[in-house]
Tab-separated table of C-alpha atoms and ligand atoms in Angstrom:
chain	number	residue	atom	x	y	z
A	262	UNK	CA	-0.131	-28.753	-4.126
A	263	UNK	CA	0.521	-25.603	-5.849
A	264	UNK	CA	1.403	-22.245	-4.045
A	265	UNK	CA	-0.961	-20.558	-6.098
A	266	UNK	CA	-4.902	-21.082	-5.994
A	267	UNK	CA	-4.753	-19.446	-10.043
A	268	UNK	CA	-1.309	-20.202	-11.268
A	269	UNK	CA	-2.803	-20.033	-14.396
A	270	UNK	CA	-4.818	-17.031	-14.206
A	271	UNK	CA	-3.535	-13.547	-15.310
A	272	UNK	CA	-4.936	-10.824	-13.231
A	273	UNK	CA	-4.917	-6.952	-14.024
A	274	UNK	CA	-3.209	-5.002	-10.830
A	275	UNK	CA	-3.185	-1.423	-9.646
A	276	UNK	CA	-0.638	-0.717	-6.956
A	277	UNK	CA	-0.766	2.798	-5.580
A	278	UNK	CA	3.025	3.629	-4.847
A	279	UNK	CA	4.988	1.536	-6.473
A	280	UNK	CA	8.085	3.973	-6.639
A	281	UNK	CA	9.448	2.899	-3.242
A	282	UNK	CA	8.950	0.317	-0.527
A	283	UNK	CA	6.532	-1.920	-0.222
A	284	UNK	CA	4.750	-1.300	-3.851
A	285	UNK	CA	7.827	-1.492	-5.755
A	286	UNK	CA	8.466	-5.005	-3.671
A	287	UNK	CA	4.722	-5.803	-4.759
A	288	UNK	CA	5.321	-4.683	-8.381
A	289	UNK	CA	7.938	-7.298	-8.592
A	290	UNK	CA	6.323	-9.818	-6.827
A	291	UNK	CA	3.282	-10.048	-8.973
A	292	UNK	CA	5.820	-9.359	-12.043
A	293	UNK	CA	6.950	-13.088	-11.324
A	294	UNK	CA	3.599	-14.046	-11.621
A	295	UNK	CA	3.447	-12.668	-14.905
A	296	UNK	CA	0.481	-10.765	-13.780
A	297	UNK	CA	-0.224	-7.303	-15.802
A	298	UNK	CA	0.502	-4.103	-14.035
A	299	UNK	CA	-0.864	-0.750	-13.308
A	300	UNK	CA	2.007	1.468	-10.976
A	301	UNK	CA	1.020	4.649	-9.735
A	302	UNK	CA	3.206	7.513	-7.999
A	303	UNK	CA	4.254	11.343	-8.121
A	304	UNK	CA	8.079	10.452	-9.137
A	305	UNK	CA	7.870	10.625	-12.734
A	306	UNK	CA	11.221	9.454	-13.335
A	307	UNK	CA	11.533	6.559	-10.631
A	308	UNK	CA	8.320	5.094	-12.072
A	309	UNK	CA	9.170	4.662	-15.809
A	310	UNK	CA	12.968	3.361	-14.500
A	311	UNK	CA	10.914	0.452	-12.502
A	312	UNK	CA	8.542	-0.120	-15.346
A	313	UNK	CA	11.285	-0.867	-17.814
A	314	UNK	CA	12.656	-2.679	-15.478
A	315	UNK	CA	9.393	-4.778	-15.185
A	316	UNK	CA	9.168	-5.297	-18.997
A	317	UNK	CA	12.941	-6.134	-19.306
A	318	UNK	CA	13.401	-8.630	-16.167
A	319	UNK	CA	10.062	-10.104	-16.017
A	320	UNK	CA	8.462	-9.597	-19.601
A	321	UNK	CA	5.312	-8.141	-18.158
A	322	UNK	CA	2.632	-5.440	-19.341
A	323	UNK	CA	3.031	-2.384	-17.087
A	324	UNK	CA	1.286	0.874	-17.088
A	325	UNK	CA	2.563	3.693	-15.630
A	326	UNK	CA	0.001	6.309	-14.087
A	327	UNK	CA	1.745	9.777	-12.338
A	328	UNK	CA	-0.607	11.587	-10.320
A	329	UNK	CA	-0.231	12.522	-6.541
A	330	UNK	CA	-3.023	10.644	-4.697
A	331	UNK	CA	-4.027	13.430	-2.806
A	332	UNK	CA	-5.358	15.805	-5.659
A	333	UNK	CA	-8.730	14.101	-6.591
A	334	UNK	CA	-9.186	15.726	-9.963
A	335	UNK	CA	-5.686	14.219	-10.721
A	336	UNK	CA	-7.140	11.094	-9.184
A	337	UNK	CA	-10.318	10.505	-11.655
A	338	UNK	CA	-8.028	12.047	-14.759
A	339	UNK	CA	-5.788	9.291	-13.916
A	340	UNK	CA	-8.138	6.206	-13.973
A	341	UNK	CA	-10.319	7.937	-17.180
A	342	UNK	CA	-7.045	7.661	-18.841
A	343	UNK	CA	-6.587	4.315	-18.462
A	344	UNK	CA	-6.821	2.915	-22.178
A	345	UNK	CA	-9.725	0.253	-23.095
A	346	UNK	CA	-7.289	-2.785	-22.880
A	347	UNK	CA	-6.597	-1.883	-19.597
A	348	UNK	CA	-9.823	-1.341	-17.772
A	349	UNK	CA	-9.849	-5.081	-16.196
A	350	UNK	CA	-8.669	-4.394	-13.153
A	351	UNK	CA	-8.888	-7.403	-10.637
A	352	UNK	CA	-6.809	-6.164	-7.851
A	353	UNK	CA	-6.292	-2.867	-6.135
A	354	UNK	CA	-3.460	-2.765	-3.857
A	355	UNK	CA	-3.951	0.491	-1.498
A	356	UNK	CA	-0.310	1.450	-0.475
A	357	UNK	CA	0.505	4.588	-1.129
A	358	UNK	CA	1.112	6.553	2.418
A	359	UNK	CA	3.584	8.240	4.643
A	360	UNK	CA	4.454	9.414	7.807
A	361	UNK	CA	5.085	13.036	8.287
A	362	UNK	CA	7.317	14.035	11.399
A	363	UNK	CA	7.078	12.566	14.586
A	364	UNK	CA	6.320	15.217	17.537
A	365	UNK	CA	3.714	15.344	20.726
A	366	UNK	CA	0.428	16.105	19.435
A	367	UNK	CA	0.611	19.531	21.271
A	368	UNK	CA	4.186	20.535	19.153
A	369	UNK	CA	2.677	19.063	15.726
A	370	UNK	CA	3.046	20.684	12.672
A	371	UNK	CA	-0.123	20.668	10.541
A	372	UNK	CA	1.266	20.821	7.636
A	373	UNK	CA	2.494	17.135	8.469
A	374	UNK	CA	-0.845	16.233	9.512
A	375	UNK	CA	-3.068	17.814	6.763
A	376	UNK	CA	-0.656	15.694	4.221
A	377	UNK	CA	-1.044	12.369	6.132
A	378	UNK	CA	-4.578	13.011	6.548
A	379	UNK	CA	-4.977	13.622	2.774
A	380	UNK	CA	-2.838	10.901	1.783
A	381	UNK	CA	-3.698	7.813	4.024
A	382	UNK	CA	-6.971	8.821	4.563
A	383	UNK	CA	-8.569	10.793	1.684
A	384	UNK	CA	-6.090	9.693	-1.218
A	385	UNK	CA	-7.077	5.945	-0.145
A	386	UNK	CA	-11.068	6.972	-0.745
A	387	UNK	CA	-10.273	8.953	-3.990
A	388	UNK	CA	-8.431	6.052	-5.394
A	389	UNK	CA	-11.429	3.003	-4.369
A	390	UNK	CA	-14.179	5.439	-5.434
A	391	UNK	CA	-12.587	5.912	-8.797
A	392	UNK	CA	-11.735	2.503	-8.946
A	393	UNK	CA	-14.620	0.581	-8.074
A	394	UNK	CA	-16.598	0.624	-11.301
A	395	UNK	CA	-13.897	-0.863	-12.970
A	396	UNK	CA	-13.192	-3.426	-10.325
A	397	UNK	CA	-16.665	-4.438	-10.219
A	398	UNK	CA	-16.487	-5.833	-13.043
A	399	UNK	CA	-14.116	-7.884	-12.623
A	400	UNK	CA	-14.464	-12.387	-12.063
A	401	UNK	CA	-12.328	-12.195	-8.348
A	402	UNK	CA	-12.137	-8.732	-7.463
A	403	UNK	CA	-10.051	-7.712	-4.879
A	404	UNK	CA	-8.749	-4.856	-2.309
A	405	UNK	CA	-5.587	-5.435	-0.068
A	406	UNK	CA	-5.435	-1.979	1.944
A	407	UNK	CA	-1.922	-1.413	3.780
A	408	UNK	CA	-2.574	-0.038	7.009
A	409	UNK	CA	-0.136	-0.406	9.923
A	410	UNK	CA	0.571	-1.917	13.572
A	411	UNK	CA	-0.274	1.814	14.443
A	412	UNK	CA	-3.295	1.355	12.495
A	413	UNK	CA	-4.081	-1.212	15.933
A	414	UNK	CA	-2.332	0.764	18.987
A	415	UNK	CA	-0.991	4.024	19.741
A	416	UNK	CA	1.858	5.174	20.622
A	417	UNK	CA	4.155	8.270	21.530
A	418	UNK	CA	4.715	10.704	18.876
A	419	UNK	CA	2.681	8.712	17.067
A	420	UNK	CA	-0.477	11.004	16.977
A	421	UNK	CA	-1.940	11.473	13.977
A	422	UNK	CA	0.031	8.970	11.534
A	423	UNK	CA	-1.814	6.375	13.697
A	424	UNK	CA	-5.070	7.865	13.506
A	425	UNK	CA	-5.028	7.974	9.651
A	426	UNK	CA	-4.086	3.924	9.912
A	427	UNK	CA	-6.845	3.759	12.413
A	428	UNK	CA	-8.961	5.074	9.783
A	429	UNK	CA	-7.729	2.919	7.033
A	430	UNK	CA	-8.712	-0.528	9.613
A	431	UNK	CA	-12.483	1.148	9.839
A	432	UNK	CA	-12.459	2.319	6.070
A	433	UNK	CA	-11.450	-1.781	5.164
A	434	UNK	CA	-14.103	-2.971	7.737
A	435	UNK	CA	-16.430	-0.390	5.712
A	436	UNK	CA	-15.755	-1.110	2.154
A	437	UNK	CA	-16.089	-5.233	3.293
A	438	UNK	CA	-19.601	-4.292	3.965
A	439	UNK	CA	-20.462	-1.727	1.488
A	440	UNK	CA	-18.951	-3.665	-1.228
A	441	UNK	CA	-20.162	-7.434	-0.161
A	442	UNK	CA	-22.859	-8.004	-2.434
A	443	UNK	CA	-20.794	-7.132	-5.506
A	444	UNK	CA	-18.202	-9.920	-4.365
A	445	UNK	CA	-15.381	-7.859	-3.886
A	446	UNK	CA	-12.782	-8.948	-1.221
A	447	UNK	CA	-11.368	-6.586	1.096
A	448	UNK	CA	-8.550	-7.130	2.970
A	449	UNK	CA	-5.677	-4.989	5.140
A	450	UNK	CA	-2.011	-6.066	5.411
A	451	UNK	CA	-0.750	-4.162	9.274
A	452	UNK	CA	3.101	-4.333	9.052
A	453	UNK	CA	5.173	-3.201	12.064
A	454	UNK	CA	8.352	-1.812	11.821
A	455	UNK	CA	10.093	-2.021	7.647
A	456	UNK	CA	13.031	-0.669	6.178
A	457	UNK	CA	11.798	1.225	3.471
A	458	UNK	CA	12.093	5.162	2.673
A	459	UNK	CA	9.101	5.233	5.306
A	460	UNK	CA	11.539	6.557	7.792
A	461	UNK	CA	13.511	8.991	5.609
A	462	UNK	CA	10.419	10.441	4.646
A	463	UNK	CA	8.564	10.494	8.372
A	464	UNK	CA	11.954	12.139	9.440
A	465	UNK	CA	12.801	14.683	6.662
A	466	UNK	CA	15.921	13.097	5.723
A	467	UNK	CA	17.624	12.932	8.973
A	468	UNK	CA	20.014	10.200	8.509
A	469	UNK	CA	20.824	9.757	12.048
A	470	UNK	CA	17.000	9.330	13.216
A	471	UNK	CA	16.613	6.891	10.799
A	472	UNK	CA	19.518	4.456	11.481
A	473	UNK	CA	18.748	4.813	15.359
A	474	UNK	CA	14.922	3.390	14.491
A	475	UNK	CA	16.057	0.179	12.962
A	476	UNK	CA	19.931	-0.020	14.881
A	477	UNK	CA	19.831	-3.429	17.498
A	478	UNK	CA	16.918	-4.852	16.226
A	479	UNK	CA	16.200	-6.521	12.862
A	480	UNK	CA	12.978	-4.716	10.909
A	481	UNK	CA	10.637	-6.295	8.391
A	482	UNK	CA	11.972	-6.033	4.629
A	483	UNK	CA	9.318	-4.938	1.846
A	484	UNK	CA	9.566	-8.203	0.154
A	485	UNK	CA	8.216	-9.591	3.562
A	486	UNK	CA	4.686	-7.831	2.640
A	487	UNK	CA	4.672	-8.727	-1.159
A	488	UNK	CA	4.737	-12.099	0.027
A	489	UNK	CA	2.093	-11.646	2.034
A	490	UNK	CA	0.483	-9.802	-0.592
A	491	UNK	CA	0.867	-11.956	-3.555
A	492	UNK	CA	-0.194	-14.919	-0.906
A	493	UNK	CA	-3.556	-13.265	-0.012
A	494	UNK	CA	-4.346	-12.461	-3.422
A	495	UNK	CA	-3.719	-15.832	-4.853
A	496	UNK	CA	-6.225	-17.588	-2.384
A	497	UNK	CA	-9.371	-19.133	-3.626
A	498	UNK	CA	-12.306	-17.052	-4.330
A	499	UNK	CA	-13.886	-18.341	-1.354
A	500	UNK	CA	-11.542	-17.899	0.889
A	501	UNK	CA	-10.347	-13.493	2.272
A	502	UNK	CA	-8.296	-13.051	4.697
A	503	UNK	CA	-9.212	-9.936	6.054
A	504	UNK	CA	-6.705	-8.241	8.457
A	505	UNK	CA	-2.906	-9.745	8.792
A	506	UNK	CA	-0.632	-8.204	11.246
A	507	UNK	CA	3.063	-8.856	10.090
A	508	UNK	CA	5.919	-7.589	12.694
A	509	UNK	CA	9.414	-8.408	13.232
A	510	UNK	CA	10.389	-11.058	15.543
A	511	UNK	CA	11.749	-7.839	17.651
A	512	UNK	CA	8.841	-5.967	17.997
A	513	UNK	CA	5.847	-7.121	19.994
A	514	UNK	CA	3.979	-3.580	19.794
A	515	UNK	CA	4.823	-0.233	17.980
A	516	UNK	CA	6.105	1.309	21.430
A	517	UNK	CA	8.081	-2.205	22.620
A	518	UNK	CA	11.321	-3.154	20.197
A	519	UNK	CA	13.789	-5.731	21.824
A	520	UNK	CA	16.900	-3.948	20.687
A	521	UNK	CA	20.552	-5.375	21.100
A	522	UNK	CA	22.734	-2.043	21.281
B	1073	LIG	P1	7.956	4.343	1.115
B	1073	LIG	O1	8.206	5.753	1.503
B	1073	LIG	O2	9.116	3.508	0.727
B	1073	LIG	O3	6.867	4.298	-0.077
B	1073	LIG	C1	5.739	5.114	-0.053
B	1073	LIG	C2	5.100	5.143	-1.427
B	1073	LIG	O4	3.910	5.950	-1.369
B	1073	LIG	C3	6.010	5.752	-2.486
B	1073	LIG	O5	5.939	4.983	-3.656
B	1073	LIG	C4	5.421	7.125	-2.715
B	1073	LIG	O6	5.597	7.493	-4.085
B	1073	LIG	C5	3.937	6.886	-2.442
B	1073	LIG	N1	3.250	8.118	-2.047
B	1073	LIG	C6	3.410	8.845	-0.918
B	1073	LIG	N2	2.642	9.948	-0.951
B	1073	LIG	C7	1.981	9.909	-2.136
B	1073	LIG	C8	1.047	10.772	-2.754
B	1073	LIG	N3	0.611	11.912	-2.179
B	1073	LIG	N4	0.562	10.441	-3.981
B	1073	LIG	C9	0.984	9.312	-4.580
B	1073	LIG	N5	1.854	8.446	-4.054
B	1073	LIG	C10	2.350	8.751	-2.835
B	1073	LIG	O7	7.179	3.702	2.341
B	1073	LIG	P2	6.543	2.242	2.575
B	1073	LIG	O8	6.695	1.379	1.401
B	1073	LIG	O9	7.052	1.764	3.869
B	1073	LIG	O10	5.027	2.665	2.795
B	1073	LIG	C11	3.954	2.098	2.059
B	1073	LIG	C12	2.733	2.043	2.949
B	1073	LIG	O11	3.016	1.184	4.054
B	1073	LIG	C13	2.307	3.377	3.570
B	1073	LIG	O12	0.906	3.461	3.529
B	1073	LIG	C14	2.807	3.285	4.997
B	1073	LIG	O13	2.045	4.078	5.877
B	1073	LIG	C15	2.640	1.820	5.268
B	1073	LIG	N6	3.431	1.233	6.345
B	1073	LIG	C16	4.787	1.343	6.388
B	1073	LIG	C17	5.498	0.731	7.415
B	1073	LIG	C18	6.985	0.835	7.549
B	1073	LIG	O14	7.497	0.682	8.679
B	1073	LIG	N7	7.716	1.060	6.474
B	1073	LIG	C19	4.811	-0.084	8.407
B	1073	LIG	C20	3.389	-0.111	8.276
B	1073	LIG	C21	2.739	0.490	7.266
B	1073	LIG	P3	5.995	8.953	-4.604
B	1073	LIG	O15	6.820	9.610	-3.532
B	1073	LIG	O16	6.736	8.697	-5.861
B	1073	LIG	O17	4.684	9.610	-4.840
B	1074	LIG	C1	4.664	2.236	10.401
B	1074	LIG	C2	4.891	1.363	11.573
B	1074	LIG	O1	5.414	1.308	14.053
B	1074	LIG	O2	6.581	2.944	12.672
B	1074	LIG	O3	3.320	2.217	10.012
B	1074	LIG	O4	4.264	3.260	13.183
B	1074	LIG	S1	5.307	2.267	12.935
């Protein structure tokens, strides 16, 4: 049996923050598939380098579409300018996020929290609302949310970041319901602990927190979720799979990591 419910079937992706991380590892993924694609993010220059490198190793469509996810003017000037050709969108891959610092609730800096807020939270809205009509049109319409093992539990330091996932689980419940008599599957991918730039950007380019995070212990890889990804997307239209939790072997909760030191 194939892999693939629709190996045949090319399907019209956005993927919010696909400069980095988990995106770019989805951007790839789906680039095997020869599936057209739509990459979004605010580094101009990193996301025309990854879309030539699209058309050149995989001989796929790509669009780029540079626009912070935060501003939502930027947000609906983004998807009007998508051209005619590309309005088909079938899948919407929610990713773009960060962490921002990593201090007791009482010592937090709101300028950290106002941008996770804005991005996890109020980007993620900005991008489905604008999205939607678009989507809706679509044969097997689908949205894969990334939310987070701290999207499930708390934890230490962990404050606010986790609300904002906590928000994205309810806001995936949500659109499920909202959005279930125009056929639209929702879904959320909750990774645990990945090596990405997730870390360099939660800790403001401090080198040394980062490689203490992920030292004893081996972390999730961003291919890991664009294999989950491009799995739960190529299931039958029947068939959603609506929250997967994906950790490392090491790592049974966000606050418990075996680590060998
Ligand atoms: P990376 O930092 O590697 O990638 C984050 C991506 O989000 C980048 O492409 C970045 O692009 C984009 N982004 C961030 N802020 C904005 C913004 N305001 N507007 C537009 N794009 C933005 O991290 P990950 O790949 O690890 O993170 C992806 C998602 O996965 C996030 O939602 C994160 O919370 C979640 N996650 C990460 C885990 C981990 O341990 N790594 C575990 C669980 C969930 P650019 O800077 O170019 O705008
Ligand atoms: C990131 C996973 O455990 O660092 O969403 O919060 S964790």
């Amino acid at each position: 049996m194939s892999k693939r419910a629709f190996p045949f079937m090319q399907k019209t992706i956005l993927i919010t923050g696909a400069t980095s991380g988990f995106g770019k590892a989805c951007a790839q993924a789906f680039a095997t598939d020869n599936h057209r694609l739509i990459i979004t993010g605010r580094r101009a220059d990193r996301l025309e380098n990854e879309a030539t490198i699209l058309k050149a190793k995989y001989a796929v469509e790509v669009l780029t579409l540079n626009f912070d996810v935060r501003d939502r003017e930027a947000v609906k000037q983004a998807v009007e300018s998508i051209p005619v050709d590309w309005r088909n969108i079938d899948i919407l891959i929610n990713n773009a996020g960060l962490a921002a610092g990593s201090d007791l609730i009482q010592d937090g800096n709101l300028d950290d929290w106002e941008q996770m807020i804005d991005t996890n939270v109020k980007g993620l809205l900005y991008i489905t609302k604008n999205i939607f009509p678009l989507l809706v049109q679509s044969k097997c319409p689908h949205i894969v949310n990334i939310g987070s093992v701290a999207g499930k539990e708390v934890y230490a330091k962990g404050n606010v970041y986790c609300a904002t996932k906590f928000a994205v689980d309810a806001l995936t419940r949500a659109m499920r319901i909202d959005m279930l008599a125009h056929g639209i599957k929702v879904s959320q991918v909750a990774p645990g602990a990945a090596e990405t730039e997730f870390a360099q950007v939660r800790f403001k380019g401090d080198m040394d927190a980062v490689a203490n995070l992920y030292k004893g212990f081996t972390p999730l890889k961003a291919e890991d979720i664009a294999n989950a990804v491009t799995w739960i997307t190529s299931l039958p239209v029947h068939v959603n799979i609506n929250d997967l939790v994906i950790m490392p072997t090491a790592q049974a909760s966000p606050g418990y990591v075996h680590k060998v030191l």
